Coordinates of C-alpha atoms in Angstrom, one line a residue:
M1083 CA 55.0 107.6 102.0
D1084 CA 57.9 110.0 101.8
S1085 CA 59.1 110.5 105.3
T1086 CA 60.3 114.0 104.5
V1087 CA 56.8 115.2 103.9
K1088 CA 55.6 117.2 106.9
S1089 CA 52.2 116.3 108.4
K1090 CA 49.4 118.9 108.1
T1091 CA 48.5 120.8 111.2
V1092 CA 45.3 119.4 112.6
T1093 CA 42.8 122.1 113.8
K1094 CA 40.8 121.0 116.8
E1095 CA 37.0 120.7 116.6
L1096 CA 35.0 123.1 118.7
D1097 CA 33.1 121.7 121.6
V1098 CA 30.0 123.8 120.7
K1099 CA 27.8 122.2 123.3
S1100 CA 30.2 123.3 126.0
I1101 CA 30.8 126.7 124.4
R1102 CA 27.1 127.4 124.4
K1103 CA 27.0 127.1 128.2
D1104 CA 29.3 130.2 128.3
F1105 CA 26.5 132.3 126.8
P1106 CA 23.6 132.6 129.2
I1107 CA 21.4 134.5 126.7
L1108 CA 21.2 131.5 124.5
D1109 CA 19.0 129.8 127.2
I1110 CA 16.2 132.4 126.8
K1111 CA 13.0 131.9 124.8
V1112 CA 11.6 134.3 122.2
H1113 CA 7.8 134.1 121.6
E1114 CA 7.9 130.8 123.6
K1115 CA 10.5 129.3 121.2
P1116 CA 14.2 128.6 122.0
L1117 CA 16.3 131.6 120.8
I1118 CA 18.3 130.9 117.6
Y1119 CA 20.6 133.9 117.2
F1120 CA 21.8 134.5 113.6
D1121 CA 22.4 138.2 113.9
N1122 CA 26.1 138.0 114.8
G1123 CA 27.2 140.3 112.0
A1124 CA 25.3 143.1 113.8
T1125 CA 26.5 142.2 117.3
S1126 CA 27.7 139.0 119.0
Q1127 CA 26.5 137.6 122.3
K1128 CA 28.7 137.9 125.4
P1129 CA 30.2 135.0 127.4
T1130 CA 30.0 134.8 131.1
V1131 CA 33.7 135.7 131.5
V1132 CA 32.9 139.1 129.8
L1133 CA 29.8 139.7 131.8
K1134 CA 31.6 138.9 135.1
A1135 CA 34.5 141.2 134.1
I1136 CA 32.0 144.1 133.6
Q1137 CA 30.6 143.6 137.1
D1138 CA 34.1 143.1 138.6
Y1139 CA 35.3 146.5 137.2
Y1140 CA 32.4 148.4 138.8
T1141 CA 32.5 146.6 142.1
T1142 CA 36.3 146.4 142.7
L1143 CA 38.1 148.8 140.4
N1144 CA 36.0 151.8 139.3
S1145 CA 38.1 155.0 139.1
N1146 CA 39.4 157.3 136.4
V1147 CA 42.7 156.5 134.8
H1148 CA 46.0 158.2 134.3
R1149 CA 45.3 161.2 136.7
G1150 CA 45.0 159.9 140.2
V1151 CA 47.6 159.0 142.8
H1152 CA 45.3 156.8 144.9
Y1153 CA 45.1 153.1 144.8
L1154 CA 42.0 152.6 142.6
S1155 CA 43.2 155.0 140.0
G1156 CA 46.5 153.3 139.8
A1157 CA 44.9 149.8 139.6
A1158 CA 42.4 150.9 136.9
T1159 CA 45.2 152.6 134.9
E1160 CA 47.3 149.4 135.1
Q1161 CA 44.5 147.2 133.8
F1162 CA 43.5 149.8 131.2
E1163 CA 47.0 149.9 129.7
H1164 CA 47.5 146.1 130.2
A1165 CA 44.4 145.7 128.0
R1166 CA 46.0 147.8 125.3
K1167 CA 49.0 145.4 125.4
V1168 CA 46.7 142.4 125.1
I1169 CA 44.9 143.8 122.1
A1170 CA 48.1 144.9 120.5
K1171 CA 49.6 141.4 120.8
H1172 CA 46.4 140.0 119.4
I1173 CA 46.9 141.9 116.1
N1174 CA 50.7 141.9 116.3
A1175 CA 51.0 145.7 116.7
H1176 CA 53.1 147.9 118.9
D1177 CA 51.3 149.1 122.0
D1178 CA 51.5 152.8 121.2
E1179 CA 49.9 152.2 117.7
V1180 CA 46.7 151.0 119.3
I1181 CA 44.1 153.7 119.9
Y1182 CA 40.9 153.2 121.9
T1183 CA 37.7 154.4 120.1
R1184 CA 34.0 153.9 120.5
G1185 CA 34.0 151.4 117.6
T1186 CA 34.8 151.0 114.0
T1187 CA 32.7 154.0 113.0
E1188 CA 34.6 156.4 115.2
A1189 CA 38.0 154.8 114.2
I1190 CA 37.2 155.5 110.5
N1191 CA 36.0 159.0 111.3
L1192 CA 39.1 159.7 113.2
V1193 CA 41.3 158.8 110.2
A1194 CA 39.1 160.7 107.8
F1195 CA 39.5 163.9 109.9
S1196 CA 43.0 163.6 111.4
F1197 CA 44.7 162.1 108.3
G1198 CA 42.5 164.1 105.9
E1199 CA 43.2 167.5 107.4
V1200 CA 46.9 166.9 106.9
F1201 CA 47.3 165.0 103.7
V1202 CA 44.2 165.7 101.5
K1203 CA 43.8 168.8 99.4
A1204 CA 41.5 169.9 96.5
G1205 CA 41.6 167.5 93.6
D1206 CA 43.0 164.6 95.5
E1207 CA 41.3 161.2 95.4
I1208 CA 40.1 158.7 98.0
I1209 CA 39.2 155.2 96.9
I1210 CA 36.5 153.0 98.5
S1211 CA 34.5 150.1 97.1
E1212 CA 30.9 149.5 96.0
M1213 CA 30.3 147.0 98.9
E1214 CA 31.3 149.4 101.8
H1215 CA 29.3 149.9 105.0
H1216 CA 27.9 153.5 105.4
S1217 CA 30.6 154.0 108.0
N1218 CA 33.2 153.6 105.4
I1219 CA 31.4 155.8 102.9
V1220 CA 30.0 158.8 104.7
P1221 CA 33.2 160.0 106.5
W1222 CA 35.1 160.0 103.2
Q1223 CA 32.2 161.9 101.5
M1224 CA 32.4 164.5 104.3
L1225 CA 36.1 164.7 103.8
C1226 CA 35.8 165.1 100.1
E1227 CA 33.2 167.8 100.5
R1228 CA 35.3 169.7 103.0
K1229 CA 38.5 169.5 101.0
K1230 CA 37.0 169.5 97.5
A1231 CA 38.5 166.1 96.9
V1232 CA 37.1 163.2 94.7
L1233 CA 35.7 160.0 95.9
K1234 CA 36.2 157.0 93.6
V1235 CA 34.4 153.7 93.9
V1236 CA 35.8 150.3 92.9
P1237 CA 32.9 148.3 91.2
I1238 CA 32.0 144.7 92.0
N1239 CA 30.9 141.8 89.8
N1240 CA 27.6 139.9 90.2
A1241 CA 29.1 137.5 92.6
G1242 CA 30.0 140.3 94.9
E1243 CA 33.8 140.4 94.3
L1244 CA 35.9 143.4 93.7
M1245 CA 36.9 144.1 90.1
M1246 CA 40.6 144.3 90.7
D1247 CA 41.5 145.4 87.2
E1248 CA 39.4 148.5 87.7
Y1249 CA 41.0 149.0 91.1
K1250 CA 44.4 149.0 89.5
K1251 CA 43.4 151.6 87.0
M1252 CA 42.1 153.9 89.7
L1253 CA 45.4 154.2 91.6
T1254 CA 47.0 157.4 90.4
P1255 CA 49.4 160.1 91.8
K1256 CA 46.3 161.9 93.0
T1257 CA 45.2 159.0 95.3
K1258 CA 45.8 159.8 98.9
L1259 CA 44.2 156.8 100.6
V1260 CA 42.4 153.5 99.9
A1261 CA 39.7 152.6 102.4
I1262 CA 38.3 149.1 101.9
T1263 CA 36.3 146.6 103.9
H1264 CA 38.2 143.4 104.8
V1265 CA 35.0 141.4 104.8
S1266 CA 31.7 142.6 103.5
N1267 CA 29.0 142.7 106.2
S1268 CA 26.2 142.2 103.6
L1269 CA 27.7 139.7 101.2
G1270 CA 30.3 137.9 103.3
T1271 CA 33.0 138.5 100.6
I1272 CA 36.5 138.2 101.9
N1273 CA 38.4 140.8 99.9
P1274 CA 42.0 140.2 98.6
V1275 CA 43.4 142.6 101.1
E1276 CA 47.1 141.6 100.6
E1277 CA 46.9 142.4 96.9
I1278 CA 44.9 145.6 97.6
I1279 CA 47.6 146.8 100.0
A1280 CA 50.6 145.7 97.8
L1281 CA 49.2 147.5 94.7
A1282 CA 48.6 150.7 96.7
H1283 CA 51.9 150.6 98.4
A1284 CA 53.7 150.2 95.1
K1285 CA 52.5 153.8 94.4
N1286 CA 53.2 154.9 98.0
I1287 CA 49.4 155.1 98.9
P1288 CA 48.3 154.2 102.4
V1289 CA 45.5 151.7 103.0
L1290 CA 42.8 151.6 105.7
L1291 CA 40.9 148.3 106.3
D1292 CA 37.5 148.1 107.9
G1293 CA 38.0 144.9 109.9
A1294 CA 34.8 144.9 111.9
Q1295 CA 33.6 141.7 110.1
A1296 CA 37.0 140.0 110.0
I1297 CA 38.4 140.3 113.5
P1298 CA 36.0 137.8 115.2
H1299 CA 36.6 135.1 112.6
Q1300 CA 40.3 135.1 111.5
K1301 CA 43.7 135.9 112.7
I1302 CA 44.8 139.5 111.9
D1303 CA 48.5 140.3 111.7
V1304 CA 48.8 144.0 110.9
Q1305 CA 52.5 143.8 110.4
K1306 CA 52.3 140.9 108.0
L1307 CA 49.5 142.7 106.1
D1308 CA 51.6 145.8 106.2
V1309 CA 48.3 147.8 106.5
D1310 CA 48.5 151.4 107.5
F1311 CA 45.2 151.6 109.4
Y1312 CA 43.0 148.8 110.7
C1313 CA 39.7 149.4 112.5
F1314 CA 37.4 147.1 114.4
S1315 CA 34.7 147.0 117.1
G1316 CA 34.6 145.1 120.4
H1317 CA 30.9 144.2 120.4
K1318 CA 31.2 142.0 117.3
M1319 CA 34.0 139.9 118.9
Y1320 CA 32.1 138.9 122.1
G1321 CA 33.1 142.1 123.9
P1322 CA 31.1 145.2 125.1
T1323 CA 29.5 147.9 123.0
G1324 CA 31.0 151.3 122.9
I1325 CA 34.6 150.2 122.4
G1326 CA 36.7 149.8 119.3
I1327 CA 40.2 149.9 118.1
L1328 CA 42.1 152.0 115.6
Y1329 CA 45.5 150.6 114.7
G1330 CA 47.7 153.0 112.8
K1331 CA 51.3 152.9 111.8
M1332 CA 53.3 155.3 113.9
H1333 CA 54.7 156.9 110.8
W1334 CA 51.2 158.3 110.1
L1335 CA 50.0 158.8 113.7
K1336 CA 52.9 161.2 114.5
Q1337 CA 51.9 163.4 111.5
M1338 CA 48.1 163.4 112.1
I1339 CA 46.4 166.2 114.1
P1340 CA 44.1 165.4 117.0
Y1341 CA 40.5 164.4 116.2
Q1342 CA 39.2 166.0 119.4
G1343 CA 40.5 168.3 122.1
G1344 CA 40.3 168.1 125.8
G1345 CA 41.9 166.4 128.8
E1346 CA 44.3 163.5 128.4
M1347 CA 45.4 164.3 124.9
I1348 CA 47.7 167.2 125.8
K1349 CA 51.3 167.8 126.9
Q1350 CA 50.8 171.4 128.1
V1351 CA 48.0 173.9 127.9
T1352 CA 48.3 177.7 128.1
F1353 CA 45.8 180.3 126.8
E1354 CA 48.3 181.1 124.1
K1355 CA 49.2 177.6 122.9
T1356 CA 48.5 173.9 123.5
T1357 CA 51.0 171.1 122.7
Y1358 CA 49.7 167.6 122.1
A1359 CA 50.6 164.2 123.7
D1360 CA 52.3 161.5 121.6
P1361 CA 50.1 158.8 120.1
P1362 CA 48.0 157.0 121.2
L1363 CA 46.9 159.5 123.9
R1364 CA 46.8 162.3 121.3
F1365 CA 43.7 160.7 119.9
E1366 CA 42.0 159.7 123.2
A1367 CA 40.5 163.0 124.5
G1368 CA 38.5 162.9 127.7
T1369 CA 37.6 160.1 130.1
P1370 CA 37.7 156.9 128.0
N1371 CA 35.4 153.9 128.2
I1372 CA 37.6 152.3 130.9
E1373 CA 35.4 149.4 131.7
A1374 CA 34.8 148.4 128.1
S1375 CA 38.5 148.7 127.2
I1376 CA 39.5 146.4 130.1
V1377 CA 36.8 143.9 129.3
L1378 CA 37.6 143.9 125.6
A1379 CA 40.9 142.3 126.6
K1380 CA 38.9 139.6 128.4
A1381 CA 37.0 138.9 125.2
V1382 CA 40.3 138.6 123.3
D1383 CA 41.6 136.1 125.9
Y1384 CA 38.4 134.1 125.5
I1385 CA 38.7 134.0 121.7
N1386 CA 42.4 133.0 121.9
K1387 CA 41.7 130.3 124.5
I1388 CA 39.3 128.6 122.0
G1389 CA 41.5 129.4 119.0
L1390 CA 40.7 131.4 115.9
D1391 CA 41.6 128.5 113.6
A1392 CA 39.0 126.3 115.3
I1393 CA 36.5 129.1 115.2
G1394 CA 37.1 129.8 111.6
K1395 CA 36.8 126.1 110.6
H1396 CA 33.5 125.7 112.5
E1397 CA 32.0 128.8 111.0
H1398 CA 33.0 127.8 107.5
K1399 CA 31.3 124.5 108.0
L1400 CA 28.2 126.4 109.0
L1401 CA 28.5 128.6 106.0
E1402 CA 28.7 125.7 103.6
Y1403 CA 25.9 123.8 105.3
A1404 CA 23.5 126.8 105.3
T1405 CA 24.4 127.7 101.7
E1406 CA 23.6 124.2 100.5
K1407 CA 20.3 123.9 102.5
L1408 CA 19.0 127.3 101.7
S1409 CA 19.8 127.1 98.0
A1410 CA 17.6 124.0 97.8
I1411 CA 14.5 126.1 98.7
K1412 CA 12.5 127.0 95.6
G1413 CA 12.5 130.7 94.8
L1414 CA 15.3 131.5 97.2
K1415 CA 18.3 133.4 95.9
I1416 CA 21.5 133.9 97.8
V1417 CA 23.0 137.4 97.3
G1418 CA 26.8 137.3 97.4
T1419 CA 28.4 134.2 95.9
A1420 CA 32.1 135.1 96.1
K1421 CA 34.6 132.3 96.0
H1422 CA 36.0 133.5 99.3
K1423 CA 33.4 134.1 101.9
S1424 CA 33.1 134.6 105.6
N1425 CA 30.2 133.6 107.9
V1426 CA 27.3 135.4 106.1
V1427 CA 24.4 134.1 104.0
S1428 CA 22.2 136.9 102.6
F1429 CA 19.1 135.8 100.7
L1430 CA 15.9 136.8 99.1
V1431 CA 12.8 134.8 98.3
E1432 CA 11.0 135.7 95.1
G1433 CA 7.8 137.7 95.8
I1434 CA 8.5 138.2 99.5
H1435 CA 9.9 141.4 101.1
P1436 CA 12.8 140.7 103.4
Y1437 CA 11.1 142.6 106.3
D1438 CA 8.1 140.3 106.1
M1439 CA 10.3 137.2 106.2
G1440 CA 12.3 138.6 109.1
V1441 CA 9.1 139.2 111.2
L1442 CA 7.9 135.7 110.7
L1443 CA 11.2 134.2 111.5
D1444 CA 11.3 136.2 114.7
Q1445 CA 7.9 134.7 115.6
M1446 CA 9.6 131.3 115.4
G1447 CA 12.4 132.4 117.7
I1448 CA 15.0 133.1 115.0
A1449 CA 16.9 136.4 115.0
V1450 CA 18.2 137.5 111.6
R1451 CA 18.9 140.9 110.2
T1452 CA 16.7 142.4 107.4
G1453 CA 17.1 145.5 105.2
H1454 CA 20.0 147.1 103.5
H1455 CA 22.5 146.4 106.3
C1456 CA 23.9 150.0 106.1
T1457 CA 24.9 149.3 102.5
Q1458 CA 22.3 151.1 100.5
P1459 CA 24.6 151.7 97.5
L1460 CA 25.3 148.0 97.3
M1461 CA 21.6 147.1 97.3
D1462 CA 21.1 149.7 94.6
R1463 CA 23.8 148.0 92.6
F1464 CA 21.9 144.7 92.8
E1465 CA 18.5 146.5 92.3
I1466 CA 17.0 145.0 95.4
P1467 CA 15.4 146.6 98.5
G1468 CA 17.5 144.6 100.9
T1469 CA 18.1 141.0 102.0
V1470 CA 17.5 138.6 104.9
R1471 CA 21.0 138.0 106.5
A1472 CA 21.9 135.1 108.6
S1473 CA 25.4 135.5 110.2
F1474 CA 27.0 132.8 112.2
A1475 CA 29.3 132.6 115.3
L1476 CA 31.2 130.0 117.2
Y1477 CA 28.1 129.0 119.3
N1478 CA 25.8 128.3 116.3
T1479 CA 25.0 124.8 115.1
T1480 CA 23.9 122.9 112.0
E1481 CA 20.7 121.9 113.9
E1482 CA 19.9 125.6 114.2
I1483 CA 20.4 126.0 110.5
D1484 CA 18.0 123.1 109.9
T1485 CA 15.4 124.9 112.0
L1486 CA 16.0 128.1 110.0
V1487 CA 15.4 126.2 106.7
K1488 CA 12.1 124.8 108.0
A1489 CA 11.1 128.2 109.3
V1490 CA 11.8 129.9 105.9
E1491 CA 9.8 127.2 104.1
K1492 CA 6.9 127.7 106.6
A1493 CA 7.1 131.5 106.1
I1494 CA 6.9 131.1 102.3
Q1495 CA 3.7 129.0 102.7
I1496 CA 2.2 131.7 104.9
L1497 CA 3.3 134.7 102.8
K1498 CA 2.4 133.2 99.5

């Protein structure tokens, strides 16, 4: 063997048995069956370190931030801003480019309003895709209605992949922003975001990525991506609900007007004129979700301690295993067969409504998501009412997938 050839980096295997002990909810029973939780695309479960941090905040630290001179306020402010640094480092951003929001939805709405009011006018165009979550459709529709702009939609093929040739054609001098999901919540498709961004930037068009389904499963480097806006939620990455992040390049944030007015986001207020704080505080009006912001950093620490490479490898193994086992069931069709997929398997069984399948699986202790998954236009494109979606996380196992397969087969016998 050539001694000049470098050895490949070996990714460690997850100790899933040990990891599961970190999540107390996995010990409960549902309908007298052990809980099997395959609804991670909707929200992930929370490890003990996160649950403890929530209690610690309210029992040792509870106070408002930035405004007080007393000890608790100072300590809370220090941890609140330290959490911003932790999150910024996690995505390789500058601290002042990280804005706390209530979640991905608010982050996208913030950009749609604050960017849209400044940069979008009548006749301009916004580009989204056919696989977007409603949170990355409706805010842009509202902007287009308000500004008399045009919403353009990149189509997908039958595998659930973006038709990139069509995307290239859509980029014109009228395009003011491209807003695309990094990973589809319904199909699991991992979009070619590097190419999407490069093509847009070649025409000086900024790009927003909905990263809600990507951030728990892969390393995100916003500087390497060169993305203009990146949005994600805490509750899908083992953190609390009600907290999310908007990353934005300072070039854009400085030019954007505030999304909301109130305390915290001002420099000076008189009855004649108000001047606004610099980003990120400009976009953080009112008392923030202090506890969830601090605790989100604990969730990030937890993920990094385990390692995103190891998490991604484990979840990909689960994806391949579930795809193989479920595909072998007669009459079952997987919806979303892209070459590059994340941790989602969506499926339908011929002659069975996904809701009925979901109800029976629940009776067997298995939590899945059924319906249109807030992607109604995508379901219309496939001419289906919805799907059954199983989405995996670091604490799931192949044994749980075996139980799912047996449960689906049993449900088919019952419903047919």
